[in-house]
Structures are given as C-alpha cells and as structure tokens.
Amino acid sequence: MFFTKIKRKESGLLLYGITPPKSQTAPEKVSEMAEKSLSILCNLDIDALVVYDVQDESARTPEERPFPFASALDPFEYTRQYLQRLHIPKIIYRAAGMFTKPELAQWLENLSEHGFYPVFVGVPSPDYVGKTSLAEAYNIWRENHQEHSVIGAVTIAERHAILKDEDVRILDKVDCGVSYFISQCIFNVEFTKKILDDLVLACGKKGREIPTIIFTLTICGSLKTLHFMEWLGIHIPDDIKDDLKKCSNAAARSVELAVAIARDLTRYCKERSIPFG
C-alpha cells in the first residue's frame, strides 16, 4: 500500500504519471480517452497514479514555447469522474499559490474523501504573486490531514545545479510535513546524484532521516519533444541529445536510456541507504 510504504520509507515504489485531456475536449471523447488509459493502467503493477496539474509556464522564460499552451481538465475532477475503476492510490498535483486558503482547504477535504494524496507545487513563474504560500498550504494540510494522509513535493536537480540549495529546500519541506519528493524528469544523472550526495550529507550533519526520493523517467519520441523538454528546464546532456537526434527510433532509444538511468540510480541509492522509487 502506497501510504504504508511511504510511512515506512520502503524503497521500490513504482508510480505512473499522466496529464488530463485538454479542457476543450468533448465529453464523449474524454470518456473514450479515459477508457483507453484504464485499459493500460489496470494491467500495470504500480503503487500509485500521479495526475499532473498542467500550467502555462510561458512567463518563466522569454524563449518561444515549442508547443502552444492548451489548458487541461482539472486533475482532481478528471480522476474523480473518469478513473474510478483504477483501484490504486491517486496523487494529485496542484499549484498552491493560485488558490486561496479556503479553496485549498476544501480541495484537501475533497481529496481526503476520495482517498487521494496531494502534491503542492509552486507558481508557474517567479513574478506571479501567489494567493497562498507553500508554507501556508502545507500548514492547512498538516492541521487537518497529517494523521491519515501523506503529502509529497517536487525536487529539481537543475535548480540545485544553479542555486546549490535543494537539500535545504527538501529539509524545510520535510519540516512542513512532506514525506516524499518526486523529481523533475531526469536525463542528467550527475545533477541528480549531486542532490542525493548533498542531501545525505545534510541529513547526517543534522541527525535527520533521509526522505524518500522518487525519480521521474520519461521517453522522447521526436526532436520537437526534445526541444520542449529543454524549454521546460530539463537539462539533457549533449551526448544524450546527440544520441537521440542521430538514432532512427528516438522513442525506443529513450526507453533504453531511462532503464539505464533507473539501474544507475537504484544502485546509487542502495549504496547510500536512500529510500527511493
């Protein structure tokens, strides 16, 4: 059970992530897409499903977005209405700063009623003035749901490569009640190992337990997708980029790369006693 594994800091968690259909999709088409997803997901041996909250991050960078932004259905409503037949825990993302405290409190109640688990993320751009801070959002969760739920957060290796403070951010969020962290998509393994090393060092100095880190792996089927991932801030090393550009089947090659990354990080975490997924 996902809740128990997180509480016990068990390694080997396997999650699967999806985004909801576009908001302009006709209801009958949404049902059809959901059925296709269920036909796949119901046959997978996974611990939980992650449903992402799609945000327009165009204000984050002056570079033109490779794909035009299209809003998606609300991840909670989509999961509640269309994915009931999938009897595993669901993890729902939400940009906390875009909602008021009462709105977040109600959202958390709705999640709790359906046995879903929250992950709060930051606002889509640095200059966005949020309605609620992450600390305030965590406090709402902690006051009402800590005893029967777990809450996750994100960790970004690329941010640590620049600011050198991801270990501090992680432990600050642990103090707010966060039990596990889901990474941004990983292509640069060395960036990720640097976070892990600094986190292990920080936890050792403070006498703290290491939180569970869940690594996100994805595939890349085209050069345009490759460009989009870079636009999102995912660092793809030059050798991997060249490999994907030159190979005849980028999707198949990226699967091979993802498997290799997973094996490398599994070994790395086991050697350092880091709970991982």
Short mmCIF file of C-alpha atoms in Angstrom, two decimals:
data_model
loop_
_atom_site.label_atom_id
_atom_site.label_comp_id
_atom_site.label_asym_id
_atom_site.label_seq_id
_atom_site.Cartn_x
_atom_site.Cartn_y
_atom_site.Cartn_z
CA MET A 1 0.00 0.00 0.00
CA PHE A 2 1.35 3.39 -1.02
CA PHE A 3 0.60 5.09 2.31
CA THR A 4 2.33 2.35 4.32
CA LYS A 5 5.37 2.22 2.03
CA ILE A 6 5.88 5.98 2.34
CA LYS A 7 5.46 5.90 6.12
CA ARG A 8 7.94 3.03 6.43
CA LYS A 9 10.37 4.59 3.93
CA GLU A 10 10.33 1.46 1.83
CA SER A 11 12.21 1.55 -1.47
CA GLY A 12 10.97 0.24 -4.79
CA LEU A 13 7.84 2.36 -5.17
CA LEU A 14 6.60 2.44 -8.76
CA LEU A 15 4.37 5.30 -9.90
CA TYR A 16 2.89 6.15 -13.29
CA GLY A 17 2.19 9.74 -14.32
CA ILE A 18 -0.44 11.16 -16.69
CA THR A 19 -1.88 14.54 -17.62
CA PRO A 20 -5.65 15.04 -18.04
CA PRO A 21 -7.12 15.63 -21.50
CA LYS A 22 -7.29 19.16 -22.85
CA SER A 23 -10.13 21.24 -21.39
CA GLN A 24 -11.69 21.82 -24.82
CA THR A 25 -12.05 18.06 -25.44
CA ALA A 26 -15.65 16.95 -25.97
CA PRO A 27 -17.08 14.92 -23.02
CA GLU A 28 -17.61 11.80 -25.12
CA LYS A 29 -14.01 12.00 -26.31
CA VAL A 30 -12.80 12.43 -22.72
CA SER A 31 -14.63 9.23 -21.77
CA GLU A 32 -13.07 7.42 -24.70
CA MET A 33 -9.57 8.63 -23.77
CA ALA A 34 -10.10 7.65 -20.14
CA GLU A 35 -11.17 4.13 -21.15
CA LYS A 36 -8.01 3.74 -23.21
CA SER A 37 -5.92 4.85 -20.25
CA LEU A 38 -7.74 2.48 -17.91
CA SER A 39 -7.19 -0.45 -20.27
CA ILE A 40 -3.46 0.13 -19.84
CA LEU A 41 -3.28 1.26 -16.22
CA CYS A 42 -5.45 -1.50 -14.77
CA ASN A 43 -2.93 -4.07 -16.01
CA LEU A 44 0.12 -2.37 -14.53
CA ASP A 45 1.64 -3.38 -11.21
CA ILE A 46 2.05 0.15 -9.83
CA ASP A 47 1.76 1.61 -6.36
CA ALA A 48 0.01 4.84 -7.33
CA LEU A 49 -1.05 7.04 -10.22
CA VAL A 50 0.24 10.62 -10.48
CA VAL A 51 -2.09 13.09 -12.19
CA TYR A 52 -0.29 16.33 -13.08
CA ASP A 53 -1.72 19.83 -13.00
CA VAL A 54 -0.88 21.46 -16.35
CA GLN A 55 0.23 25.11 -16.02
CA ASP A 56 1.21 27.70 -18.60
CA GLU A 57 4.87 28.41 -17.83
CA SER A 58 5.45 30.80 -20.74
CA ALA A 59 6.20 33.71 -18.38
CA ARG A 60 9.10 31.71 -16.91
CA THR A 61 11.30 32.19 -19.97
CA PRO A 62 11.47 34.59 -22.96
CA GLU A 63 12.11 31.64 -25.28
CA GLU A 64 9.18 30.76 -27.51
CA ARG A 65 7.18 27.74 -26.39
CA PRO A 66 7.72 24.83 -28.84
CA PHE A 67 4.09 23.74 -28.48
CA PRO A 68 1.24 26.24 -27.96
CA PHE A 69 -0.23 26.05 -24.46
CA ALA A 70 -3.64 24.41 -24.08
CA SER A 71 -5.29 24.20 -20.67
CA ALA A 72 -6.21 20.76 -19.36
CA LEU A 73 -9.09 19.46 -17.31
CA ASP A 74 -8.78 19.79 -13.56
CA PRO A 75 -6.75 16.75 -12.42
CA PHE A 76 -8.93 16.05 -9.37
CA GLU A 77 -12.21 16.29 -11.26
CA TYR A 78 -10.90 14.19 -14.12
CA THR A 79 -9.61 11.49 -11.78
CA ARG A 80 -12.79 11.51 -9.69
CA GLN A 81 -15.13 11.28 -12.66
CA TYR A 82 -13.28 9.05 -15.09
CA LEU A 83 -10.71 6.89 -13.29
CA GLN A 84 -12.81 5.30 -10.55
CA ARG A 85 -12.19 1.77 -11.86
CA LEU A 86 -8.48 2.09 -11.17
CA HIS A 87 -8.29 0.88 -7.59
CA ILE A 88 -4.92 2.25 -6.57
CA PRO A 89 -4.00 5.49 -4.75
CA LYS A 90 -4.01 8.66 -6.83
CA ILE A 91 -1.59 11.54 -6.31
CA ILE A 92 -2.96 14.88 -7.48
CA TYR A 93 -0.77 17.90 -8.23
CA ARG A 94 -1.90 21.45 -7.51
CA ALA A 95 -0.20 24.84 -7.82
CA ALA A 96 -0.99 26.06 -4.31
CA GLY A 97 -0.28 29.73 -4.96
CA MET A 98 -3.10 30.04 -7.47
CA PHE A 99 -5.77 29.38 -4.83
CA THR A 100 -6.96 30.97 -1.59
CA LYS A 101 -6.63 29.23 1.75
CA PRO A 102 -10.36 28.33 1.89
CA GLU A 103 -10.15 26.93 -1.65
CA LEU A 104 -7.13 24.79 -0.74
CA ALA A 105 -8.79 23.63 2.47
CA GLN A 106 -11.86 22.48 0.52
CA TRP A 107 -9.70 20.83 -2.14
CA LEU A 108 -7.83 18.87 0.51
CA GLU A 109 -11.13 17.76 2.04
CA ASN A 110 -12.28 16.56 -1.39
CA LEU A 111 -9.07 14.63 -1.86
CA SER A 112 -9.37 13.05 1.57
CA GLU A 113 -12.95 11.93 0.88
CA HIS A 114 -11.76 10.03 -2.20
CA GLY A 115 -8.54 8.66 -0.69
CA PHE A 116 -6.34 10.78 -2.93
CA TYR A 117 -2.99 12.30 -1.93
CA PRO A 118 -1.74 15.85 -2.64
CA VAL A 119 1.44 17.27 -4.09
CA PHE A 120 1.74 21.05 -3.91
CA VAL A 121 3.89 22.83 -6.46
CA GLY A 122 4.95 26.43 -6.83
CA VAL A 123 3.52 29.12 -9.09
CA PRO A 124 4.22 28.92 -12.86
CA SER A 125 6.56 31.94 -12.93
CA PRO A 126 8.77 33.73 -10.38
CA ASP A 127 6.94 37.05 -10.70
CA TYR A 128 3.49 35.55 -10.09
CA VAL A 129 2.03 36.89 -6.84
CA GLY A 130 0.52 33.86 -5.17
CA LYS A 131 -2.68 33.85 -3.13
CA THR A 132 -1.24 31.29 -0.71
CA SER A 133 2.37 30.41 0.04
CA LEU A 134 3.60 26.83 0.00
CA ALA A 135 4.25 27.04 3.74
CA GLU A 136 0.65 28.14 4.34
CA ALA A 137 -0.66 25.36 2.10
CA TYR A 138 1.37 22.77 3.99
CA ASN A 139 0.05 24.14 7.26
CA ILE A 140 -3.56 23.67 6.11
CA TRP A 141 -2.78 20.07 5.22
CA ARG A 142 -0.88 19.43 8.45
CA GLU A 143 -3.67 20.78 10.67
CA ASN A 144 -6.39 18.65 9.11
CA HIS A 145 -4.91 15.64 7.31
CA GLN A 146 -1.50 14.68 8.66
CA GLU A 147 -2.79 11.79 10.74
CA HIS A 148 -4.43 9.93 7.86
CA SER A 149 -2.54 11.08 4.77
CA VAL A 150 0.89 11.79 3.29
CA ILE A 151 1.90 14.78 1.21
CA GLY A 152 4.59 15.00 -1.44
CA ALA A 153 6.63 17.75 -3.06
CA VAL A 154 8.86 18.18 -6.10
CA THR A 155 12.63 18.34 -6.31
CA ILE A 156 14.52 19.81 -9.27
CA ALA A 157 18.10 18.80 -9.95
CA GLU A 158 18.59 21.64 -12.45
CA ARG A 159 17.72 24.17 -9.75
CA HIS A 160 20.27 22.63 -7.41
CA ALA A 161 22.95 22.83 -10.10
CA ILE A 162 22.49 26.62 -10.10
CA LEU A 163 21.40 27.57 -6.58
CA LYS A 164 23.09 24.74 -4.60
CA ASP A 165 20.28 24.72 -2.03
CA GLU A 166 17.91 21.89 -3.00
CA ASP A 167 18.94 19.91 0.09
CA VAL A 168 17.89 22.89 2.24
CA ARG A 169 14.58 23.19 0.38
CA ILE A 170 13.92 19.48 0.84
CA LEU A 171 14.54 19.51 4.58
CA ASP A 172 12.48 22.69 5.01
CA LYS A 173 9.57 20.92 3.33
CA VAL A 174 10.11 17.83 5.49
CA ASP A 175 9.68 20.17 8.48
CA CYS A 176 6.34 21.19 6.94
CA GLY A 177 5.19 17.57 6.87
CA VAL A 178 6.36 16.39 3.45
CA SER A 179 7.27 12.68 3.37
CA TYR A 180 8.46 12.11 -0.18
CA PHE A 181 9.74 14.01 -3.19
CA ILE A 182 9.07 13.43 -6.88
CA SER A 183 11.83 14.63 -9.17
CA GLN A 184 11.57 16.55 -12.38
CA CYS A 185 12.22 14.31 -15.42
CA ILE A 186 15.79 13.04 -15.26
CA PHE A 187 18.23 12.92 -18.14
CA ASN A 188 21.28 14.32 -16.35
CA VAL A 189 22.16 11.64 -13.81
CA GLU A 190 25.10 13.59 -12.38
CA PHE A 191 22.82 16.51 -11.46
CA THR A 192 20.59 14.07 -9.57
CA LYS A 193 23.49 12.37 -7.80
CA LYS A 194 24.71 15.78 -6.62
CA ILE A 195 21.38 16.42 -4.90
CA LEU A 196 21.49 12.98 -3.30
CA ASP A 197 25.06 13.44 -2.05
CA ASP A 198 24.30 16.87 -0.57
CA LEU A 199 21.06 15.61 0.98
CA VAL A 200 22.81 12.64 2.60
CA LEU A 201 25.50 14.99 3.95
CA ALA A 202 22.92 17.47 5.29
CA CYS A 203 20.86 14.74 6.95
CA GLY A 204 24.00 13.26 8.52
CA LYS A 205 25.06 16.62 9.96
CA LYS A 206 21.58 17.29 11.38
CA GLY A 207 20.88 13.75 12.53
CA ARG A 208 17.85 13.56 10.21
CA GLU A 209 16.30 10.65 8.33
CA ILE A 210 16.61 10.81 4.55
CA PRO A 211 13.19 11.31 2.91
CA THR A 212 12.01 9.12 0.06
CA ILE A 213 13.05 10.34 -3.40
CA ILE A 214 11.01 9.18 -6.38
CA PHE A 215 12.77 9.53 -9.73
CA THR A 216 10.75 10.58 -12.77
CA LEU A 217 11.77 8.99 -16.06
CA THR A 218 10.21 9.69 -19.44
CA ILE A 219 10.64 8.98 -23.12
CA CYS A 220 11.30 11.34 -26.01
CA GLY A 221 9.76 10.47 -29.35
CA SER A 222 10.78 13.42 -31.51
CA LEU A 223 13.17 16.35 -31.82
CA LYS A 224 10.29 18.73 -31.08
CA THR A 225 9.60 16.92 -27.83
CA LEU A 226 13.31 17.11 -27.04
CA HIS A 227 13.19 20.86 -27.56
CA PHE A 228 10.06 21.13 -25.41
CA MET A 229 11.68 19.28 -22.52
CA GLU A 230 14.62 21.65 -22.66
CA TRP A 231 12.18 24.58 -22.74
CA LEU A 232 10.64 23.19 -19.54
CA GLY A 233 14.06 23.42 -17.90
CA ILE A 234 15.09 19.78 -18.13
CA HIS A 235 18.84 19.53 -18.74
CA ILE A 236 19.73 16.95 -21.37
CA PRO A 237 23.48 16.27 -21.66
CA ASP A 238 24.99 16.80 -25.11
CA ASP A 239 25.87 13.14 -25.60
CA ILE A 240 22.30 12.03 -24.89
CA LYS A 241 20.94 14.82 -27.08
CA ASP A 242 23.18 13.79 -29.97
CA ASP A 243 22.26 10.15 -29.46
CA LEU A 244 18.53 10.90 -29.67
CA LYS A 245 18.99 13.12 -32.71
CA LYS A 246 21.01 10.57 -34.67
CA CYS A 247 19.15 7.35 -33.88
CA SER A 248 16.37 6.10 -36.17
CA ASN A 249 13.93 5.46 -33.32
CA ALA A 250 14.19 8.13 -30.61
CA ALA A 251 11.34 6.69 -28.53
CA ALA A 252 12.90 3.23 -28.32
CA ARG A 253 16.32 4.68 -27.60
CA SER A 254 14.95 6.90 -24.84
CA VAL A 255 13.37 3.84 -23.21
CA GLU A 256 16.80 2.20 -23.16
CA LEU A 257 18.27 5.36 -21.63
CA ALA A 258 15.54 5.51 -18.99
CA VAL A 259 16.19 1.89 -17.98
CA ALA A 260 19.92 2.59 -17.71
CA ILE A 261 19.27 5.69 -15.59
CA ALA A 262 16.92 3.74 -13.32
CA ARG A 263 19.50 1.00 -12.77
CA ASP A 264 22.25 3.53 -12.08
CA LEU A 265 20.17 5.48 -9.52
CA THR A 266 18.89 2.28 -7.90
CA ARG A 267 22.46 1.14 -7.27
CA TYR A 268 23.45 4.61 -6.10
CA CYS A 269 20.60 4.84 -3.59
CA LYS A 270 21.11 1.34 -2.23
CA GLU A 271 24.78 2.08 -1.56
CA ARG A 272 23.80 5.20 0.42
CA SER A 273 20.66 3.82 2.12
CA ILE A 274 18.41 6.37 0.45
CA PRO A 275 14.74 5.31 0.24
CA PHE A 276 13.75 5.66 -3.40
CA GLY A 277 11.14 4.94 -6.01
#
